[in-house]
């Protein structure tokens, strides 16, 4: 069966898997909807995208993704409100960041209409997969990788841009205990830390495993040069609250420009929560923990929105954060998710209706 939506060709799956899915018990990113968007870069240009059944892809063993790691991705979510309207959150920011990542990895930049029209066509075809229950959403994973062949260490001549989606339930990660990293680095000046490149994650796994063996769940990345500045929490941006001031580091080559991070900064500014964007030293966080002025720490990213931190380890010493009644973390999370799911006004015009 073939159809056209938004100028995009749709090749429908022969049957749906939706009846096999237990929407009340979804493990994050492990069940995939019936279709995907596929767009190939060949002969020097991005070809028209298509919606196809979700299915395995075949690659040559010499495909450059396997050898030289040209691979980038995005993470976003679609929400369905009580009236069955479908919403995205700041989707053009994801599109723009995908192209920032593409440029850094010498991947050809993607036209905006292929991303936006392709995504909208995919969401229309798989609209039944967007969960409606509280806290649930359809997680969206756009990605590009080098599918062109050859062992020559140079950018590929062919790429695939794909969008897959995965229904996901409320993300109850609980509070995490983190370890401030003093040896390994996630990113470096002049490197690819600001890009959502697959390799950034590969490099994080080993130090994170070491932290887990020591009883922590996540690593707090510090600057590669001195390890004196706090930069990110795992694959999330980090916020620290000292007394009533919320602080996060400035974006750079090393700190990813998260959409959740900048939304939190804008919300805090609009709601008179004192917020500072500046470098944060490990020393001041340790001192604040010791003198009781460190009230909260949390990670910020699309998947969990806000992920509170219960305490941190540094140089063989553990520091616990207080259990507060009213946290910035829970307040800001509710404000953002209410905007995302069309439960409240959207003074920032962040919501984007898919229709
Ligand atoms: C994706 C990501 C974030 C969060 O970005 P959002 O746009 O808020 O999802 C933060 N840090 C790193 C390293 C990331 O890869």
Tab-separated table of C-alpha atoms and ligand atoms in Angstrom:
chain	number	residue	atom	x	y	z
A	1	UNK	CA	0.000	0.000	0.000
A	2	UNK	CA	1.336	3.409	-0.877
A	3	UNK	CA	-0.004	6.867	-0.055
A	4	UNK	CA	1.256	10.443	0.115
A	5	UNK	CA	1.209	12.700	3.208
A	6	UNK	CA	2.861	16.169	3.121
A	7	UNK	CA	4.498	15.195	-0.208
A	8	UNK	CA	6.108	12.209	1.523
A	9	UNK	CA	5.586	8.737	0.089
A	10	UNK	CA	4.205	6.283	2.638
A	11	UNK	CA	4.793	2.533	2.343
A	12	UNK	CA	2.588	0.986	4.997
A	13	UNK	CA	3.424	-2.016	7.169
A	14	UNK	CA	1.352	-5.101	6.287
A	15	UNK	CA	0.153	-5.420	9.862
A	16	UNK	CA	0.464	-3.520	13.123
A	17	UNK	CA	2.340	-4.649	16.244
A	18	UNK	CA	0.390	-2.268	18.458
A	19	UNK	CA	-1.916	-4.914	19.931
A	20	UNK	CA	1.088	-6.775	21.392
A	21	UNK	CA	2.259	-3.734	23.349
A	22	UNK	CA	1.551	-3.280	27.050
A	23	UNK	CA	1.324	0.517	27.188
A	24	UNK	CA	1.199	0.467	31.001
A	25	UNK	CA	4.616	-1.181	31.311
A	26	UNK	CA	6.899	0.390	28.757
A	27	UNK	CA	10.627	0.127	29.270
A	28	UNK	CA	12.291	3.253	27.877
A	29	UNK	CA	13.300	2.930	24.231
A	30	UNK	CA	12.675	-0.770	23.788
A	31	UNK	CA	9.388	-1.028	21.847
A	32	UNK	CA	9.258	0.571	18.408
A	33	UNK	CA	6.295	1.783	16.426
A	34	UNK	CA	5.267	0.296	13.064
A	35	UNK	CA	7.013	2.773	10.760
A	36	UNK	CA	10.182	4.805	10.305
A	37	UNK	CA	11.252	7.678	8.099
A	38	UNK	CA	14.170	6.940	5.773
A	39	UNK	CA	16.077	9.478	3.694
A	40	UNK	CA	19.238	8.621	1.756
A	41	UNK	CA	22.097	10.874	0.778
A	42	UNK	CA	23.398	9.715	-2.614
A	43	UNK	CA	24.925	11.319	-5.698
A	44	UNK	CA	25.757	14.464	-3.772
A	45	UNK	CA	22.287	15.179	-2.415
A	46	UNK	CA	19.633	14.185	0.069
A	47	UNK	CA	16.956	12.217	-1.821
A	48	UNK	CA	13.227	12.459	-1.033
A	49	UNK	CA	12.390	10.849	2.338
A	50	UNK	CA	9.883	7.990	2.641
A	51	UNK	CA	7.912	6.475	5.477
A	52	UNK	CA	8.488	2.697	5.430
A	53	UNK	CA	7.734	-0.206	7.759
A	54	UNK	CA	10.107	-0.367	10.770
A	55	UNK	CA	12.570	-3.035	9.660
A	56	UNK	CA	16.269	-4.006	9.751
A	57	UNK	CA	18.649	-2.277	7.361
A	58	UNK	CA	21.411	-3.962	5.371
A	59	UNK	CA	24.883	-2.422	5.221
A	60	UNK	CA	28.125	-3.426	3.598
A	61	UNK	CA	30.789	-4.531	6.152
A	62	UNK	CA	32.961	-1.716	4.820
A	63	UNK	CA	30.273	0.917	5.556
A	64	UNK	CA	32.141	3.821	7.140
A	65	UNK	CA	29.921	4.028	10.187
A	66	UNK	CA	31.543	0.803	11.449
A	67	UNK	CA	35.097	2.053	11.023
A	68	UNK	CA	35.168	5.796	11.421
A	69	UNK	CA	32.087	6.478	13.493
A	70	UNK	CA	30.307	9.198	11.529
A	71	UNK	CA	27.090	8.993	13.517
A	72	UNK	CA	24.903	11.669	15.072
A	73	UNK	CA	21.442	11.719	16.584
A	74	UNK	CA	18.708	13.719	18.278
A	75	UNK	CA	16.171	12.956	21.004
A	76	UNK	CA	12.719	14.514	21.155
A	77	UNK	CA	9.163	13.618	22.180
A	78	UNK	CA	5.594	13.841	20.844
A	79	UNK	CA	2.679	14.230	23.252
A	80	UNK	CA	-1.052	13.665	22.810
A	81	UNK	CA	-3.384	15.860	24.854
A	82	UNK	CA	-6.887	15.100	26.151
A	83	UNK	CA	-8.375	16.272	22.812
A	84	UNK	CA	-6.070	13.971	20.817
A	85	UNK	CA	-4.047	16.895	19.533
A	86	UNK	CA	-0.397	16.027	18.953
A	87	UNK	CA	2.408	18.321	20.135
A	88	UNK	CA	6.162	18.596	19.755
A	89	UNK	CA	8.460	20.720	21.935
A	90	UNK	CA	10.807	23.175	20.178
A	91	UNK	CA	11.345	20.768	17.225
A	92	UNK	CA	13.245	23.295	15.105
A	93	UNK	CA	15.884	23.459	17.827
A	94	UNK	CA	16.416	19.720	17.390
A	95	UNK	CA	16.609	20.162	13.623
A	96	UNK	CA	19.150	22.978	13.936
A	97	UNK	CA	21.255	21.034	16.410
A	98	UNK	CA	21.248	17.976	14.132
A	99	UNK	CA	22.843	20.119	11.441
A	100	UNK	CA	25.347	21.613	13.911
A	101	UNK	CA	26.363	18.022	14.766
A	102	UNK	CA	26.376	17.078	11.063
A	103	UNK	CA	28.740	19.898	10.164
A	104	UNK	CA	31.231	18.951	12.900
A	105	UNK	CA	31.332	15.330	11.716
A	106	UNK	CA	31.614	16.268	8.016
A	107	UNK	CA	28.134	14.861	7.350
A	108	UNK	CA	26.088	16.750	4.727
A	109	UNK	CA	23.471	19.021	6.295
A	110	UNK	CA	19.833	18.029	5.940
A	111	UNK	CA	17.118	20.300	4.450
A	112	UNK	CA	14.594	21.524	7.033
A	113	UNK	CA	11.530	20.380	5.093
A	114	UNK	CA	12.785	16.770	4.899
A	115	UNK	CA	13.139	16.751	8.680
A	116	UNK	CA	9.911	18.550	9.580
A	117	UNK	CA	7.591	17.239	6.855
A	118	UNK	CA	9.082	13.758	7.196
A	119	UNK	CA	8.601	13.759	10.965
A	120	UNK	CA	5.024	15.024	10.680
A	121	UNK	CA	4.157	12.358	8.078
A	122	UNK	CA	5.648	9.654	10.319
A	123	UNK	CA	3.679	10.894	13.348
A	124	UNK	CA	0.486	10.947	11.331
A	125	UNK	CA	0.956	7.356	10.137
A	126	UNK	CA	1.866	6.138	13.654
A	127	UNK	CA	-0.464	8.467	15.549
A	128	UNK	CA	-2.014	5.548	17.472
A	129	UNK	CA	1.427	4.917	18.974
A	130	UNK	CA	1.515	8.264	20.790
A	131	UNK	CA	0.460	7.392	24.344
A	132	UNK	CA	-2.112	9.522	26.124
A	133	UNK	CA	-1.665	8.521	29.753
A	134	UNK	CA	-0.087	10.904	32.244
A	135	UNK	CA	3.660	11.234	31.862
A	136	UNK	CA	3.793	9.111	28.699
A	137	UNK	CA	4.999	10.222	25.292
A	138	UNK	CA	6.346	8.957	22.010
A	139	UNK	CA	10.127	9.213	22.158
A	140	UNK	CA	11.534	10.255	18.765
A	141	UNK	CA	15.024	9.329	17.644
A	142	UNK	CA	16.265	11.045	14.464
A	143	UNK	CA	19.778	9.936	13.434
A	144	UNK	CA	22.250	10.096	10.564
A	145	UNK	CA	25.117	7.738	9.869
A	146	UNK	CA	27.663	7.009	7.133
A	147	UNK	CA	26.317	4.164	4.983
A	148	UNK	CA	28.851	4.673	2.162
A	149	UNK	CA	31.544	2.026	1.751
A	150	UNK	CA	35.308	1.814	1.836
A	151	UNK	CA	38.271	1.550	4.220
A	152	UNK	CA	39.684	4.868	3.149
A	153	UNK	CA	39.694	7.154	6.203
A	154	UNK	CA	37.635	9.982	4.752
A	155	UNK	CA	34.006	11.125	4.951
A	156	UNK	CA	31.555	8.729	3.317
A	157	UNK	CA	29.816	9.492	0.021
A	158	UNK	CA	26.486	8.067	1.238
A	159	UNK	CA	24.461	8.573	4.430
A	160	UNK	CA	21.140	7.535	5.876
A	161	UNK	CA	18.876	9.825	7.874
A	162	UNK	CA	16.306	7.782	9.783
A	163	UNK	CA	13.653	8.639	12.359
A	164	UNK	CA	12.390	5.837	14.614
A	165	UNK	CA	9.939	6.251	17.451
A	166	UNK	CA	9.375	4.399	20.718
A	167	UNK	CA	6.360	4.859	23.009
A	168	UNK	CA	7.580	5.477	26.536
A	169	UNK	CA	5.952	5.686	29.925
A	170	UNK	CA	6.664	8.128	32.724
A	171	UNK	CA	10.385	8.110	33.377
A	172	UNK	CA	10.746	7.352	37.095
A	173	UNK	CA	14.480	7.133	37.435
A	174	UNK	CA	14.445	7.966	41.140
A	175	UNK	CA	17.202	10.081	42.605
A	176	UNK	CA	20.720	9.261	41.506
A	177	UNK	CA	24.002	9.289	43.353
A	178	UNK	CA	26.808	10.678	41.235
A	179	UNK	CA	30.608	10.613	41.236
A	180	UNK	CA	32.623	13.719	40.343
A	181	UNK	CA	35.102	12.480	37.742
A	182	UNK	CA	38.747	13.400	38.167
A	183	UNK	CA	40.511	11.319	35.521
A	184	UNK	CA	38.368	10.680	32.449
A	185	UNK	CA	36.763	13.324	30.235
A	186	UNK	CA	33.639	13.352	28.103
A	187	UNK	CA	34.844	16.109	25.825
A	188	UNK	CA	37.696	18.500	25.139
A	189	UNK	CA	38.258	21.946	23.661
A	190	UNK	CA	38.145	21.694	19.889
A	191	UNK	CA	36.501	18.274	20.148
A	192	UNK	CA	32.983	17.010	19.457
A	193	UNK	CA	31.422	17.354	22.918
A	194	UNK	CA	28.906	19.951	21.713
A	195	UNK	CA	27.683	17.581	18.978
A	196	UNK	CA	25.240	14.736	19.634
A	197	UNK	CA	27.726	12.245	18.217
A	198	UNK	CA	27.407	8.533	18.982
A	199	UNK	CA	31.102	8.347	19.845
A	200	UNK	CA	30.668	10.734	22.767
A	201	UNK	CA	28.499	8.083	24.394
A	202	UNK	CA	30.879	5.216	23.591
A	203	UNK	CA	33.607	7.102	25.446
A	204	UNK	CA	31.386	7.618	28.493
A	205	UNK	CA	30.440	3.999	29.094
A	206	UNK	CA	33.716	2.757	30.607
A	207	UNK	CA	34.184	5.538	33.206
A	208	UNK	CA	30.482	5.212	34.035
A	209	UNK	CA	30.909	1.453	34.602
A	210	UNK	CA	33.777	2.194	37.004
A	211	UNK	CA	31.557	4.653	38.897
A	212	UNK	CA	28.758	2.065	39.062
A	213	UNK	CA	31.202	-0.488	40.525
A	214	UNK	CA	31.948	2.049	43.265
A	215	UNK	CA	28.234	2.376	44.083
A	216	UNK	CA	27.273	5.458	42.070
A	217	UNK	CA	24.801	5.599	39.189
A	218	UNK	CA	26.254	8.393	37.102
A	219	UNK	CA	29.366	10.448	36.487
A	220	UNK	CA	29.627	14.222	36.827
A	221	UNK	CA	31.956	15.288	34.036
A	222	UNK	CA	34.492	17.958	34.784
A	223	UNK	CA	36.633	19.971	32.350
A	224	UNK	CA	39.313	17.892	30.649
A	225	UNK	CA	42.099	20.335	31.429
A	226	UNK	CA	41.948	20.859	35.205
A	227	UNK	CA	38.960	18.760	36.394
A	228	UNK	CA	38.120	21.763	38.571
A	229	UNK	CA	34.850	22.727	36.868
A	230	UNK	CA	31.591	20.789	36.823
A	231	UNK	CA	30.253	20.427	33.277
A	232	UNK	CA	27.575	17.762	32.715
A	233	UNK	CA	25.805	14.929	34.547
A	234	UNK	CA	26.064	11.762	32.443
A	235	UNK	CA	24.340	12.651	29.175
A	236	UNK	CA	22.445	15.545	30.748
A	237	UNK	CA	23.185	19.164	31.472
A	238	UNK	CA	23.670	19.890	35.159
A	239	UNK	CA	22.110	22.450	37.479
A	240	UNK	CA	23.241	23.240	41.012
A	241	UNK	CA	21.177	25.189	43.534
A	242	UNK	CA	23.178	27.069	46.159
A	243	UNK	CA	20.895	28.811	48.653
A	244	UNK	CA	18.139	30.029	46.298
A	245	UNK	CA	20.262	30.531	43.189
A	246	UNK	CA	20.178	28.061	40.326
A	247	UNK	CA	23.508	27.761	38.500
A	248	UNK	CA	24.489	25.996	35.285
A	249	UNK	CA	27.672	26.115	33.233
A	250	UNK	CA	27.911	28.062	29.950
A	251	UNK	CA	27.722	26.028	26.727
A	252	UNK	CA	31.029	25.572	24.949
A	253	UNK	CA	32.927	23.084	22.790
A	254	UNK	CA	32.597	20.751	25.748
A	255	UNK	CA	29.056	21.328	27.028
A	256	UNK	CA	26.100	20.345	24.865
A	257	UNK	CA	23.496	23.044	24.213
A	258	UNK	CA	20.527	21.176	25.680
A	259	UNK	CA	16.993	22.272	24.858
A	260	UNK	CA	15.809	21.311	28.355
A	261	UNK	CA	18.690	23.337	29.850
A	262	UNK	CA	17.832	26.500	27.958
A	263	UNK	CA	14.102	26.077	28.657
A	264	UNK	CA	14.851	25.833	32.387
A	265	UNK	CA	16.965	29.009	32.227
A	266	UNK	CA	14.182	30.891	30.379
A	267	UNK	CA	11.496	29.651	32.778
A	268	UNK	CA	13.553	30.518	35.851
A	269	UNK	CA	14.246	34.010	34.498
A	270	UNK	CA	10.560	34.569	33.721
A	271	UNK	CA	9.497	33.370	37.173
A	272	UNK	CA	12.031	35.323	39.211
A	273	UNK	CA	14.061	32.333	40.286
A	274	UNK	CA	17.621	33.690	40.551
A	275	UNK	CA	19.599	31.925	37.826
A	276	UNK	CA	23.259	32.244	36.872
A	277	UNK	CA	24.985	30.886	33.796
A	278	UNK	CA	28.637	30.668	34.784
A	279	UNK	CA	31.391	28.208	35.457
A	280	UNK	CA	30.839	26.108	38.584
A	281	UNK	CA	33.872	24.878	40.501
A	282	UNK	CA	34.016	21.517	42.205
A	283	UNK	CA	35.452	23.392	45.187
A	284	UNK	CA	32.410	25.633	45.651
A	285	UNK	CA	30.033	22.676	45.368
A	286	UNK	CA	31.984	20.727	48.011
A	287	UNK	CA	32.106	23.792	50.270
A	288	UNK	CA	28.402	24.448	49.783
A	289	UNK	CA	27.679	20.815	50.644
A	290	UNK	CA	29.751	21.159	53.823
A	291	UNK	CA	28.188	24.424	55.001
A	292	UNK	CA	24.631	23.417	54.105
A	293	UNK	CA	24.026	25.969	51.338
A	294	UNK	CA	23.936	23.283	48.619
A	295	UNK	CA	20.203	22.636	48.325
A	296	UNK	CA	19.781	20.728	45.059
A	297	UNK	CA	21.569	19.259	42.080
A	298	UNK	CA	19.827	17.844	39.029
A	299	UNK	CA	20.392	16.722	35.472
A	300	UNK	CA	18.312	18.124	32.601
A	301	UNK	CA	17.543	16.392	29.301
A	302	UNK	CA	14.661	15.352	27.069
A	303	UNK	CA	14.225	11.759	28.300
A	304	UNK	CA	13.783	12.419	32.032
A	305	UNK	CA	13.239	16.215	31.738
A	306	UNK	CA	14.747	16.687	35.217
A	307	UNK	CA	16.576	13.983	37.120
A	308	UNK	CA	17.280	14.862	40.785
A	309	UNK	CA	20.604	13.948	42.385
A	310	UNK	CA	20.595	12.619	45.965
A	311	UNK	CA	24.275	13.100	46.665
A	312	UNK	CA	27.753	12.995	45.200
A	313	UNK	CA	31.126	11.438	45.774
A	314	UNK	CA	34.423	13.296	45.501
A	315	UNK	CA	37.870	12.035	46.464
A	316	UNK	CA	36.635	9.107	48.571
A	317	UNK	CA	34.172	11.278	50.452
A	318	UNK	CA	30.379	11.168	50.036
A	319	UNK	CA	28.105	14.174	50.393
A	320	UNK	CA	24.344	13.868	50.814
A	321	UNK	CA	21.947	16.536	49.646
A	322	UNK	CA	19.057	17.566	51.905
A	323	UNK	CA	15.531	16.209	51.385
A	324	UNK	CA	13.557	19.380	50.664
A	325	UNK	CA	9.776	19.742	50.605
A	326	UNK	CA	9.561	22.149	47.690
A	327	UNK	CA	12.313	21.710	45.170
A	328	UNK	CA	13.117	23.693	42.074
A	329	UNK	CA	13.514	20.305	40.370
A	330	UNK	CA	9.903	19.227	40.883
A	331	UNK	CA	8.488	22.716	40.265
A	332	UNK	CA	10.384	23.224	37.001
A	333	UNK	CA	9.666	19.701	35.802
A	334	UNK	CA	5.949	20.240	36.281
A	335	UNK	CA	6.053	23.650	34.541
A	336	UNK	CA	7.865	22.201	31.540
A	337	UNK	CA	5.761	19.057	31.207
A	338	UNK	CA	2.535	21.062	31.588
A	339	UNK	CA	3.650	23.255	28.695
A	340	UNK	CA	4.759	20.250	26.638
A	341	UNK	CA	1.452	18.443	27.085
A	342	UNK	CA	-0.807	21.478	26.505
A	343	UNK	CA	-2.074	21.617	30.099
A	344	UNK	CA	-1.162	25.252	30.523
A	345	UNK	CA	-0.422	28.418	28.575
A	346	UNK	CA	2.758	28.522	26.564
A	347	UNK	CA	4.094	32.091	26.927
A	348	UNK	CA	7.315	31.149	25.113
A	349	UNK	CA	5.693	29.611	21.995
A	350	UNK	CA	7.642	26.391	22.581
A	351	UNK	CA	4.799	24.021	21.676
A	352	UNK	CA	4.364	22.978	18.066
A	353	UNK	CA	1.121	21.368	16.969
A	354	UNK	CA	1.413	18.492	14.491
A	355	UNK	CA	-1.451	18.699	12.016
B	1	LIG	C1	21.179	15.278	24.552
B	1	LIG	C2	22.130	15.750	25.581
B	1	LIG	C3	21.754	16.673	26.570
B	1	LIG	C4	20.338	17.171	26.742
B	1	LIG	O1	19.835	17.842	25.632
B	1	LIG	P1	18.252	18.053	25.484
B	1	LIG	O2	18.138	18.854	24.237
B	1	LIG	O3	17.798	18.773	26.675
B	1	LIG	O4	17.662	16.687	25.386
B	1	LIG	C5	22.713	17.125	27.457
B	1	LIG	N1	23.976	16.682	27.399
B	1	LIG	C6	24.388	15.780	26.474
B	1	LIG	C7	25.794	15.332	26.469
B	1	LIG	C8	23.479	15.277	25.542
B	1	LIG	O5	23.863	14.371	24.644
